[in-house]
Tab-separated table of C-alpha atoms and ligand atoms in Angstrom:
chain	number	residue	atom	x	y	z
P	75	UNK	CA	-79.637	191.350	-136.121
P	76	UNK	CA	-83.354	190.466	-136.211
P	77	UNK	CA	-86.183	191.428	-138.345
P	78	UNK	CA	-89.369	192.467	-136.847
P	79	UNK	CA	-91.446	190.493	-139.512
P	80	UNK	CA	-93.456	187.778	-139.057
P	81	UNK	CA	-95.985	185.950	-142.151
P	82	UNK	CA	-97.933	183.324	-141.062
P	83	UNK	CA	-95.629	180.549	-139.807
P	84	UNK	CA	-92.518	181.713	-141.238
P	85	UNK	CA	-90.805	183.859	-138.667
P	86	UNK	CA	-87.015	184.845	-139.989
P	87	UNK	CA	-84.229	185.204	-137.772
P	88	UNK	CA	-81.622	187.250	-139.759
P	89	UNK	CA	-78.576	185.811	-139.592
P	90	UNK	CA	-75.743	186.411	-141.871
P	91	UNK	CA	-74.395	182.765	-141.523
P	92	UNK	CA	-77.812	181.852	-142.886
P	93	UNK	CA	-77.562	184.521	-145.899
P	94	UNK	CA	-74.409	183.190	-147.418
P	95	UNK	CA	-75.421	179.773	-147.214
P	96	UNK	CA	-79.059	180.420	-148.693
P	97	UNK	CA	-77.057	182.730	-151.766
P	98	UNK	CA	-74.765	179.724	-152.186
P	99	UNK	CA	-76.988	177.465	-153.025
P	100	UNK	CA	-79.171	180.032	-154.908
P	101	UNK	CA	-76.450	180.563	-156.924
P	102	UNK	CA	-74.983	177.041	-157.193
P	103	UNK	CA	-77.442	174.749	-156.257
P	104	UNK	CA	-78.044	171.757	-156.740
P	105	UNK	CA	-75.118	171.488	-153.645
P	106	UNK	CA	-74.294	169.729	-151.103
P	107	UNK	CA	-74.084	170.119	-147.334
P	108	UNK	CA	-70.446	169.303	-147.761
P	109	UNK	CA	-69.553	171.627	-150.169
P	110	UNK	CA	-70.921	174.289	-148.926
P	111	UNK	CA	-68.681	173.744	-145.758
P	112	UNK	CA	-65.750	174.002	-147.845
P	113	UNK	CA	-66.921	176.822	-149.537
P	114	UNK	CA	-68.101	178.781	-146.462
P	115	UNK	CA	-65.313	177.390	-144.151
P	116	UNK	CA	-67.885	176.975	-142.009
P	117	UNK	CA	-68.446	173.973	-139.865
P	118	UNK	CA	-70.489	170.990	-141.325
P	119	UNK	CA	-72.448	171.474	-137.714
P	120	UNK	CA	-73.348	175.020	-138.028
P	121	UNK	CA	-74.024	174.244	-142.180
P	122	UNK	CA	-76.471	171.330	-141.159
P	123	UNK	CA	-78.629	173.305	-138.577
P	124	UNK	CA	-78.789	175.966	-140.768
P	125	UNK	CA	-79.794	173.867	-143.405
P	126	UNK	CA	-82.348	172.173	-141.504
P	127	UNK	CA	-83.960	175.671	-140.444
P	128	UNK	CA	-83.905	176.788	-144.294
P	129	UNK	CA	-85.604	173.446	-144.881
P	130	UNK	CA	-88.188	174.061	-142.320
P	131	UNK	CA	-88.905	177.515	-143.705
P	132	UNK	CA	-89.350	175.949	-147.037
P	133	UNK	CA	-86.603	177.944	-148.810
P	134	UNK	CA	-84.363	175.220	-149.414
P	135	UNK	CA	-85.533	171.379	-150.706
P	136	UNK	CA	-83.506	168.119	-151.067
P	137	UNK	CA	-82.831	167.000	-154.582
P	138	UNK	CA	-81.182	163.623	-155.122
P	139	UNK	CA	-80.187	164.142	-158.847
P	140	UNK	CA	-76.234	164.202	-157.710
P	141	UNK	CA	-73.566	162.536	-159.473
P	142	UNK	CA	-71.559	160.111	-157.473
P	143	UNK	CA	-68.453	158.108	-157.917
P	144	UNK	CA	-69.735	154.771	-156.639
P	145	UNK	CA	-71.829	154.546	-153.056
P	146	UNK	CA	-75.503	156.192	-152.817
P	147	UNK	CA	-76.230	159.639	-154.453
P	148	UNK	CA	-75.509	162.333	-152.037
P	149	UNK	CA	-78.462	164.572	-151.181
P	150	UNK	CA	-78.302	167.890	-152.667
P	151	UNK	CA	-79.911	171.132	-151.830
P	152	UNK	CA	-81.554	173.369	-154.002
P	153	UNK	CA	-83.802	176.859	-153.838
P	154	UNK	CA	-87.591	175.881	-153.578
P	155	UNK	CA	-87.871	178.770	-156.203
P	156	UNK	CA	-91.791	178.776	-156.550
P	157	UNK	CA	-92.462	178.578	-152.752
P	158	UNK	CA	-92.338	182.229	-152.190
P	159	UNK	CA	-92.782	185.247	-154.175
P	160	UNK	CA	-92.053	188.903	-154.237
P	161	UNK	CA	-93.681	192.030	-155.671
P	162	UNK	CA	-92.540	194.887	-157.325
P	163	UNK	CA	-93.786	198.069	-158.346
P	164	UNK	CA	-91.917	200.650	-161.334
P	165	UNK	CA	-93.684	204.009	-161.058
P	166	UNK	CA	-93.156	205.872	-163.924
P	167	UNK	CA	-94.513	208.963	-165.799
P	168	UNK	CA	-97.760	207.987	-167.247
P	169	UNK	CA	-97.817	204.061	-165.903
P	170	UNK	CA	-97.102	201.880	-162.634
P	171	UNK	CA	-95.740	198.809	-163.947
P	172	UNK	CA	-96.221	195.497	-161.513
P	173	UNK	CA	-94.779	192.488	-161.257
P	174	UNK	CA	-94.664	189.254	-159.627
P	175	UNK	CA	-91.279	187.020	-159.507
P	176	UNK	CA	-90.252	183.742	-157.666
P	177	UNK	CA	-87.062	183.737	-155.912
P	178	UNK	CA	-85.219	183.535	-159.088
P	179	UNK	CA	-86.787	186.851	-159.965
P	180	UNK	CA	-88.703	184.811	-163.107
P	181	UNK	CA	-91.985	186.510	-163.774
P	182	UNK	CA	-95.198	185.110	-162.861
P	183	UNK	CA	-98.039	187.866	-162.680
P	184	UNK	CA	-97.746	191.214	-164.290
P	185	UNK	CA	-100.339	194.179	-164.037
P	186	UNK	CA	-99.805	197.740	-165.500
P	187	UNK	CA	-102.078	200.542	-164.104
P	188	UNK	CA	-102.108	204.225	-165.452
P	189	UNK	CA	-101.378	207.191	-163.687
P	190	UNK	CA	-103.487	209.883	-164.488
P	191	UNK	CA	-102.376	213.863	-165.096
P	192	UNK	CA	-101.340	216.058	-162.152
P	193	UNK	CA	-101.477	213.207	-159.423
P	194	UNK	CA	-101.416	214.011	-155.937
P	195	UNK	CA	-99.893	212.017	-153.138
P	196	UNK	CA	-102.669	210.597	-152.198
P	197	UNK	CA	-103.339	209.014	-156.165
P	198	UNK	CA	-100.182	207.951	-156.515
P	199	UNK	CA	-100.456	205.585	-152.989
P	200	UNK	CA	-104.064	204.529	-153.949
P	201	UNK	CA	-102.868	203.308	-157.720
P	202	UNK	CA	-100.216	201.374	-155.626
P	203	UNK	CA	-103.005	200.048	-153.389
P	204	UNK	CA	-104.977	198.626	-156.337
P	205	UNK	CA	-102.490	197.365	-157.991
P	206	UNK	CA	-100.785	195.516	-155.237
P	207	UNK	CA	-104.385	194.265	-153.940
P	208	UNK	CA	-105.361	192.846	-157.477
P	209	UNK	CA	-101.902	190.733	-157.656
P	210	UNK	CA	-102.735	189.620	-153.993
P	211	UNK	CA	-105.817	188.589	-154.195
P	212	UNK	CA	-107.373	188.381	-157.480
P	213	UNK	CA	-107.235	184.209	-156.675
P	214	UNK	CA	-104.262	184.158	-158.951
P	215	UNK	CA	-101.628	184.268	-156.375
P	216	UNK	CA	-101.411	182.718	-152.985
P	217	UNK	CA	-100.828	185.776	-150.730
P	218	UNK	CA	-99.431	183.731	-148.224
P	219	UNK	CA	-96.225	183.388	-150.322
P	220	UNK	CA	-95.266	186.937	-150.615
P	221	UNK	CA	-92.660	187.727	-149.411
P	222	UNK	CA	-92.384	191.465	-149.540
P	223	UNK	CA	-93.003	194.481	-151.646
P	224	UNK	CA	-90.221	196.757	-153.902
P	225	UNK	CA	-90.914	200.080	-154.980
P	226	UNK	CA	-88.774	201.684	-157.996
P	227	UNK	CA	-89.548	205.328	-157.871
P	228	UNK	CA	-88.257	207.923	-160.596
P	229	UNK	CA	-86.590	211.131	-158.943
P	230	UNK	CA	-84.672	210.973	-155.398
P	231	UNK	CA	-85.931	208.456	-153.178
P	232	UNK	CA	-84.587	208.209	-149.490
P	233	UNK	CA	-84.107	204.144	-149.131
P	234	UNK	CA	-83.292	204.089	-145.530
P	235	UNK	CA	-86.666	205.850	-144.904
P	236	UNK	CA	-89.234	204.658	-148.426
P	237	UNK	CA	-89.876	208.104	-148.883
P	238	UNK	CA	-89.999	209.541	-151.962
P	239	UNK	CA	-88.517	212.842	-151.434
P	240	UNK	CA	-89.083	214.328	-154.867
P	241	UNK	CA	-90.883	212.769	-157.975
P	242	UNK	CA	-90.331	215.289	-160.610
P	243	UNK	CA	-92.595	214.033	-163.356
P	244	UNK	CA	-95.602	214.268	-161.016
P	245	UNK	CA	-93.718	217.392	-158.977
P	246	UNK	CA	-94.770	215.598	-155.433
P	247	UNK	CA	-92.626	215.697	-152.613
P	248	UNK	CA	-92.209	213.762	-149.489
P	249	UNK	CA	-94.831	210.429	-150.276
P	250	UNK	CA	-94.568	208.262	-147.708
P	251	UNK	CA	-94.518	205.287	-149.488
P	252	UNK	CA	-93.287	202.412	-146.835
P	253	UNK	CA	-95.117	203.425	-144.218
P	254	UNK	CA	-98.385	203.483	-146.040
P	255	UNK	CA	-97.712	200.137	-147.770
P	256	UNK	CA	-96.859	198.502	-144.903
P	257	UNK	CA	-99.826	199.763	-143.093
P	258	UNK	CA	-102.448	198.096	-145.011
P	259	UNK	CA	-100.098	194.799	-146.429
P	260	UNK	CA	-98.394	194.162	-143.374
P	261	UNK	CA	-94.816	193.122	-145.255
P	262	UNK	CA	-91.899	194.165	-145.813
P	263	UNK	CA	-91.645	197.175	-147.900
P	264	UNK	CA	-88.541	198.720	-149.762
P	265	UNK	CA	-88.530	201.509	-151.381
P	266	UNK	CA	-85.573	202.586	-153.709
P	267	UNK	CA	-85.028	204.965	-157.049
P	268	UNK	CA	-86.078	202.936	-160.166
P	269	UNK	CA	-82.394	203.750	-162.380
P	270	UNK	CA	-80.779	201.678	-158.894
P	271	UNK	CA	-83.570	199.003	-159.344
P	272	UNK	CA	-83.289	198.584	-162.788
P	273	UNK	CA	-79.059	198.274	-161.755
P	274	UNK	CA	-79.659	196.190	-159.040
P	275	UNK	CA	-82.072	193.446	-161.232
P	276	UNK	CA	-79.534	193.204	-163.849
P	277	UNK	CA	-77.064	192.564	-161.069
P	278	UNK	CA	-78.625	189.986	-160.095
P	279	UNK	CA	-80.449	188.183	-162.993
P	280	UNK	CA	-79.467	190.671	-165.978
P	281	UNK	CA	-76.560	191.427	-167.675
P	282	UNK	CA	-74.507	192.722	-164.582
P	283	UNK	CA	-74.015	189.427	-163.210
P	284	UNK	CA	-70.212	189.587	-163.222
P	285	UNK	CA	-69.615	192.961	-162.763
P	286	UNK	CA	-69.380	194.144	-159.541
P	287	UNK	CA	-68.514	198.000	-160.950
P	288	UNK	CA	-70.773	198.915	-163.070
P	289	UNK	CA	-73.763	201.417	-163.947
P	290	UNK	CA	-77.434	200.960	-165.191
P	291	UNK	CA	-78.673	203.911	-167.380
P	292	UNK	CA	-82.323	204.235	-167.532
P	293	UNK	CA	-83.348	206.063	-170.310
P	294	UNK	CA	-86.866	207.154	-170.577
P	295	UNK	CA	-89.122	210.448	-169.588
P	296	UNK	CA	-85.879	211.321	-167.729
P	297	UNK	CA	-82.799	209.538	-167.223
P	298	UNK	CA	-80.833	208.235	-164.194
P	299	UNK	CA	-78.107	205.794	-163.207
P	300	UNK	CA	-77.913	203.534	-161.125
P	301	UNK	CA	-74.438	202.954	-159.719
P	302	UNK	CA	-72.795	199.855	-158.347
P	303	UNK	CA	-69.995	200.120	-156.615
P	304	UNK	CA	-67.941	196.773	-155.340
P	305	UNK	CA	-71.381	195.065	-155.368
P	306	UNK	CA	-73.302	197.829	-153.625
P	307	UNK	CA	-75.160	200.565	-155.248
P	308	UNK	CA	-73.835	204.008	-154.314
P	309	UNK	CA	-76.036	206.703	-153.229
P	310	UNK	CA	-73.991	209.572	-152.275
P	311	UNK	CA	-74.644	211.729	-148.973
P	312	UNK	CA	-77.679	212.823	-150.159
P	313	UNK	CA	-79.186	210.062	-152.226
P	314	UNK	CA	-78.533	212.253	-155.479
P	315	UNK	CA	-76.003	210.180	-156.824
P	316	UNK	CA	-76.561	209.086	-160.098
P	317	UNK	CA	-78.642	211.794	-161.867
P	318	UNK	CA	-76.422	211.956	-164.748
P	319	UNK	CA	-79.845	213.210	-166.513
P	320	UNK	CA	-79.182	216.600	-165.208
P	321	UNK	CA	-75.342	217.056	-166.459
P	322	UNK	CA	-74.939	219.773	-168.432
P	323	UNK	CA	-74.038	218.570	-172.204
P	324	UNK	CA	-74.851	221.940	-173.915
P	325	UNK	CA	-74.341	225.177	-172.469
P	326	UNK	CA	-76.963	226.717	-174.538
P	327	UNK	CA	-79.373	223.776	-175.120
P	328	UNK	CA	-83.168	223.452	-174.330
P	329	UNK	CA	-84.177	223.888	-170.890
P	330	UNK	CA	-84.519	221.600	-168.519
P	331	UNK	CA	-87.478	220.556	-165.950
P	332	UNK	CA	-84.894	221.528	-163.250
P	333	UNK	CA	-83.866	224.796	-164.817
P	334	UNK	CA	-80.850	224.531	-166.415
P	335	UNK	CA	-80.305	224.116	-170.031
P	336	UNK	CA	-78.622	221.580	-172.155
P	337	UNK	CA	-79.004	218.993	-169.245
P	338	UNK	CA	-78.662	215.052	-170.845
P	339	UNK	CA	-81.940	214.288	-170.517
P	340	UNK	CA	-83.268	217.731	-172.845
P	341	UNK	CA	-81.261	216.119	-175.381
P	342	UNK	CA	-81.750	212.576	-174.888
P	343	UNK	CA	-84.639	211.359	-173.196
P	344	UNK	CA	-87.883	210.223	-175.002
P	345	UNK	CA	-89.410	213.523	-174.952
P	346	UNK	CA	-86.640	215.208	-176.127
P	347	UNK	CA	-86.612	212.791	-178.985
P	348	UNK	CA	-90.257	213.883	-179.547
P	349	UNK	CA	-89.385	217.623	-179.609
P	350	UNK	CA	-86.257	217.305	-181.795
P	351	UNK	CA	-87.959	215.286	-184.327
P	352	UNK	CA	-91.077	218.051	-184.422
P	353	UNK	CA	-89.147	220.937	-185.072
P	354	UNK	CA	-87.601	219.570	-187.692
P	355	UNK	CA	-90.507	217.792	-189.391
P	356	UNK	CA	-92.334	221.438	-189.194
P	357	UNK	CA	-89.270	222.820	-191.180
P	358	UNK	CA	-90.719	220.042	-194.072
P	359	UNK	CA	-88.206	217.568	-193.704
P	360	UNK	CA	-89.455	214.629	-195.939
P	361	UNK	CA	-89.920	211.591	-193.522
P	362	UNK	CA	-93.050	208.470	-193.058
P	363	UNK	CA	-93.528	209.856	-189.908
P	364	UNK	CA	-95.475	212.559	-191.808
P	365	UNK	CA	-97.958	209.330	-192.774
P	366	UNK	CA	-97.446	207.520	-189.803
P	367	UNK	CA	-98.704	210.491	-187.752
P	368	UNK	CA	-101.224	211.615	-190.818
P	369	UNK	CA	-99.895	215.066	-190.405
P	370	UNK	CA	-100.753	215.307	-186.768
P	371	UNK	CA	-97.491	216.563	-185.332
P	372	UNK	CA	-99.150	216.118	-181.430
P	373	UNK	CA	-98.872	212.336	-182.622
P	374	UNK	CA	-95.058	212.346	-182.920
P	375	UNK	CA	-93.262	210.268	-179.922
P	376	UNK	CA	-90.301	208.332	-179.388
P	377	UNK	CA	-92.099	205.545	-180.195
P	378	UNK	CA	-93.364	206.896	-183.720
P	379	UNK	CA	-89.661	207.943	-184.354
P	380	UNK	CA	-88.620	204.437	-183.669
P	381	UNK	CA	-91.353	202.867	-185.399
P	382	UNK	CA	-89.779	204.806	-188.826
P	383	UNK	CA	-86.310	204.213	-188.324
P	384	UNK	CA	-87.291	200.172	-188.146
P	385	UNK	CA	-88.968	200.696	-191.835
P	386	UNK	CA	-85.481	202.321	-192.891
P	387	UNK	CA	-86.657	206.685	-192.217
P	388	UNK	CA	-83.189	207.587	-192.860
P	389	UNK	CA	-84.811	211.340	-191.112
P	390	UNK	CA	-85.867	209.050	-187.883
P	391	UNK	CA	-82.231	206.786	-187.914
P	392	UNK	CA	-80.205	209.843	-188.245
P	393	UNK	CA	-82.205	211.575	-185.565
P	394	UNK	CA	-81.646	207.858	-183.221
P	395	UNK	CA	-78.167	208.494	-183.978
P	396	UNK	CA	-77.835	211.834	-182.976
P	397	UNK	CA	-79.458	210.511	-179.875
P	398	UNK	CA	-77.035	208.149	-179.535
P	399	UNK	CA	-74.372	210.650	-179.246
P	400	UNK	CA	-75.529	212.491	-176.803
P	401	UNK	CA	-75.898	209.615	-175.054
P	402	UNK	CA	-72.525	208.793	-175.473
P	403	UNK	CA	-71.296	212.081	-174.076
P	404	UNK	CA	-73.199	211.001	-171.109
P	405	UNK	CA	-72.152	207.598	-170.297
P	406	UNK	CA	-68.225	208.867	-171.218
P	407	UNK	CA	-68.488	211.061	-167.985
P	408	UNK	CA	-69.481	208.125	-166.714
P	409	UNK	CA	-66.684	206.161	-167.608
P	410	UNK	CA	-64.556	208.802	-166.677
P	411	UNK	CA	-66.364	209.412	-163.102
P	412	UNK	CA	-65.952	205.855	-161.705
P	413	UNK	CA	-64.667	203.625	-164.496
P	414	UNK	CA	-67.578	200.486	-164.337
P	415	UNK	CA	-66.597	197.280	-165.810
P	416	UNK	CA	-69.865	197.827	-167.724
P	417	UNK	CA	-72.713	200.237	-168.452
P	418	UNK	CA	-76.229	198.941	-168.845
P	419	UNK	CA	-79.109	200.577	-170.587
P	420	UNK	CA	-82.621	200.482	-170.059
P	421	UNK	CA	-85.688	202.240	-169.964
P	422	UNK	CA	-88.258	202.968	-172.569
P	423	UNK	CA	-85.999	204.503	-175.186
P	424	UNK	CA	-83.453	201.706	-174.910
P	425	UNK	CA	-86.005	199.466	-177.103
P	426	UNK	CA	-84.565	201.930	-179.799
P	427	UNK	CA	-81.445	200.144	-178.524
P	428	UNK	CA	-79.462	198.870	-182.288
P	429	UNK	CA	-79.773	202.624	-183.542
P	430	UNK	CA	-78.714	204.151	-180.293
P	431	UNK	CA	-75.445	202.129	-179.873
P	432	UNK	CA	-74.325	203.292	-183.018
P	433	UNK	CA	-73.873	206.806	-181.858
P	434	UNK	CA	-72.808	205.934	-178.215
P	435	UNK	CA	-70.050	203.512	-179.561
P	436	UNK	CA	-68.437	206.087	-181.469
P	437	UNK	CA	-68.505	208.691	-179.365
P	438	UNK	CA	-66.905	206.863	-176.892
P	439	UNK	CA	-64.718	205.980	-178.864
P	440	UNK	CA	-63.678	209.046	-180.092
P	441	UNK	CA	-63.925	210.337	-176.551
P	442	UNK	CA	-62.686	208.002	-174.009
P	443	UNK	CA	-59.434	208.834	-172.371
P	444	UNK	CA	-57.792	205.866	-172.698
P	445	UNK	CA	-57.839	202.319	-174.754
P	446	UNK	CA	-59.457	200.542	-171.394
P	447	UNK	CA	-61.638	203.296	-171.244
P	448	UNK	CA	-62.904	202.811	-174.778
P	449	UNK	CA	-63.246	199.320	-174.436
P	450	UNK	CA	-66.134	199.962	-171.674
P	451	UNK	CA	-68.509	197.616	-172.667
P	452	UNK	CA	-72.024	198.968	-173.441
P	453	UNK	CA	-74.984	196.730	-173.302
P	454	UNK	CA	-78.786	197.106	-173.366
P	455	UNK	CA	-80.790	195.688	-170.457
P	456	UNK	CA	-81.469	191.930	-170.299
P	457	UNK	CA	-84.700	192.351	-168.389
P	458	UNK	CA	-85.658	194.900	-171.025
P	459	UNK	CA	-89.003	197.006	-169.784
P	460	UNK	CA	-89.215	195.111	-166.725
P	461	UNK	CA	-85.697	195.585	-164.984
P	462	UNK	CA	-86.931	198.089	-162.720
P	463	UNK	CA	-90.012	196.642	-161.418
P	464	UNK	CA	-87.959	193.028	-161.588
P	465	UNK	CA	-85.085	194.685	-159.180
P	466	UNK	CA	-87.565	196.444	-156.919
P	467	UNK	CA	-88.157	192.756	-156.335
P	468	UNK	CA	-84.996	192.483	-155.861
P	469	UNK	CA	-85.136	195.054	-153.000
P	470	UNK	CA	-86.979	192.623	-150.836
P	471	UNK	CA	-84.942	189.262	-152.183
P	472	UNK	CA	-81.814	191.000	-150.785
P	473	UNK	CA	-83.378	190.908	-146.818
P	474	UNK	CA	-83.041	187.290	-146.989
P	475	UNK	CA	-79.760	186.659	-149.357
P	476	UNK	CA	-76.721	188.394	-148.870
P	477	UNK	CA	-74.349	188.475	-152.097
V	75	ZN	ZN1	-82.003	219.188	-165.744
């Protein structure tokens, strides 16, 4: 298998040999050539010319810092972390969030752009464009060390392709997102649904790091999750898998942007927050967010909610709560669908994270089928409002490690 890229000097042959040997001493570097043969099982020949091409390519350096029991330090390999970057983009509602990590997805540049109201294809490429162009060269950032580009894109995304075959916040279809960024960056370009970035980040540098089942719930405008299954994220036949923000929770709730009623996210994402905490403020409800909003109910948002529950709004922590337990219902299908090791959550309305798990605990507790079932463990996001722009990075790290 080869890859039809080439950046400046750095041509890369893929090789899978190559990808086990770079992830080994990603992940346990400082290592030596020896060990890794005995790890690998694979020859110390093949280990050393592979080494000497990752050298050359300035992936790997020596290190000397090795413990040894008498005779000269052994020379040890490492991951020449800040030689190469990677960019990634998190496209949601009313932002595009970018970022800039090394190859141990730590942050080095961030930019944030808005997205206007009503975009059209053609705004939501160009926002990419000037985003991408001001990390590249605002003199900041060698652009000769980038790597590649990852795109985390709410709604269904076809990976294989980098289309985005339907953003429904914006209600575009079919943006051709690779082809265009690849056009005028000439790198490599992967493109990917944000809930599987944010799953895939945490995988990797997050809170999923030993779990090889488990599920990333990414709970903003909408919510999605991202699946991993035996260290691979699963996207069904028809890359719907994981839109557990369109299961029906209540038969007769609000509808839904997709039609139905009572879907998850009518009940649990941020705007649904909003809504539920307006209706009941207009019935006079006593609450700060009456201040905090100076009457203005337009002003109320998840974020005002969350704002009063943190001064002690027993209205706002009782309404978190309530969201909690919806959320619960949510992630106990989950549990019960494909039984993860663990279930991450993310996204905007995860910052309202301590009066969330209240709720979610409980009703999975009082749900889940079985004792392993209830024990489930339920964490927030360790990459917090960056996990999906950090594992679009991801996207691109993955063409050159293999885990
Ligand atoms: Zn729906």
């Amino acid at each position: 298998m080869t890859t039809k890229y080439t950046r400046g000097s750095f041509q890369l042959m893929k090789s899978m040999n190559r990808s086990i040997i770079l992830n080994m001493i990603r992940e346990e570097g400082p290592i030596s050539r020896a060990e890794i043969a005995k790890q690998t099982r694979l020859t110390p020949p093949t280990v050393s010319n592979i080494v000497k091409e990752l050298i050359n390519t300035q992936f790997v350096i020596e290190t000397t810092q090795g413990m040894s029991k008498g005779g000269r330090k052994p020379t040890l390999l490492e991951i020449n972390a800040d030689q190469f970057y990677t960019l990634g983009i998190d496209v949601g509602t009313f932002h595009m969030k970018f970022v800039v990590t090394n190859l141990f997805g730590d942050l080095k540049d961030v930019t944030s752009l808005p997205i206007g109201n009503y975009p059209g294809n053609e705004d939501i490429l160009s926002i990419m464009k000037q985003g991408i162009q001001e990390l590249l060269y605002s003199g900041k950032n060698d652009p000769g060390k980038f790597l590649g580009i990852g795109v985390g894109m709410h709604g269904i995304v076809d990976p294989e392709e980098g289309v985005s075959l339907f953003a429904p916040s914006f209600q575009l279809r079919n943006i051709p997102i690779k082809e265009e960024l690849e056009k005028d960056f000439n790198m490599i370009v992967k493109v990917e649904n944000d809930a599987r970035t944010m799953t895939l980040g945490e995988y990797w540098f997050g809170n999923g790091n030993d779990a090889d089942n488990m599920v990333g719930v990414n709970v903003g405008n909408g919510i999605g999750a991202g699946m991993m299954i035996k260290g691979r994220l699963f996207h069904g036949e028809n890359n719907i898998a994981g839109e557990i923000g369109h299961v029906t929770i209540d038969l007769s709730g609000p509808k839904c942007t997709c039609g139905n009623y009572g879907c998850l996210q009518t009940l649990a994402a941020g705007p649904a927050i909003a809504d539920r905490a307006r209706k009941e403020l207009k019935t006079g409800k006593p609450s700060i967010i009456h201040e905090l909003v100076d009457g203005d109910f337009e002003k109320v948002d998840g974020q005002v909610v969350y704002q009063a529950a943190c001064e002690g709004d027993e209205f706002s922590i009782d309404l978190l709560n309530q969201t909690g337990r919806y959320l619960g219902i949510g992630l106990t299908n989950l549990i019960h669908t494909i039984n993860p090791k663990r279930i991450i959550v993310g996204g905007g309305v995860s910052n309202a994270g301590d009066f969330l798990m209240k709720g979610i605990e409980e009703t999975i507790q009082s749900r889940g089928l079985t004792d392993k079932a209830k024990e489930t463990s339920i964490v927030l996001s360790k990459l917090g409002e960056h996990a999906s722009a950090i594992g679009a990075c991801v996207l691109v790290l993955e063409e050159f490690f293999v885990r």
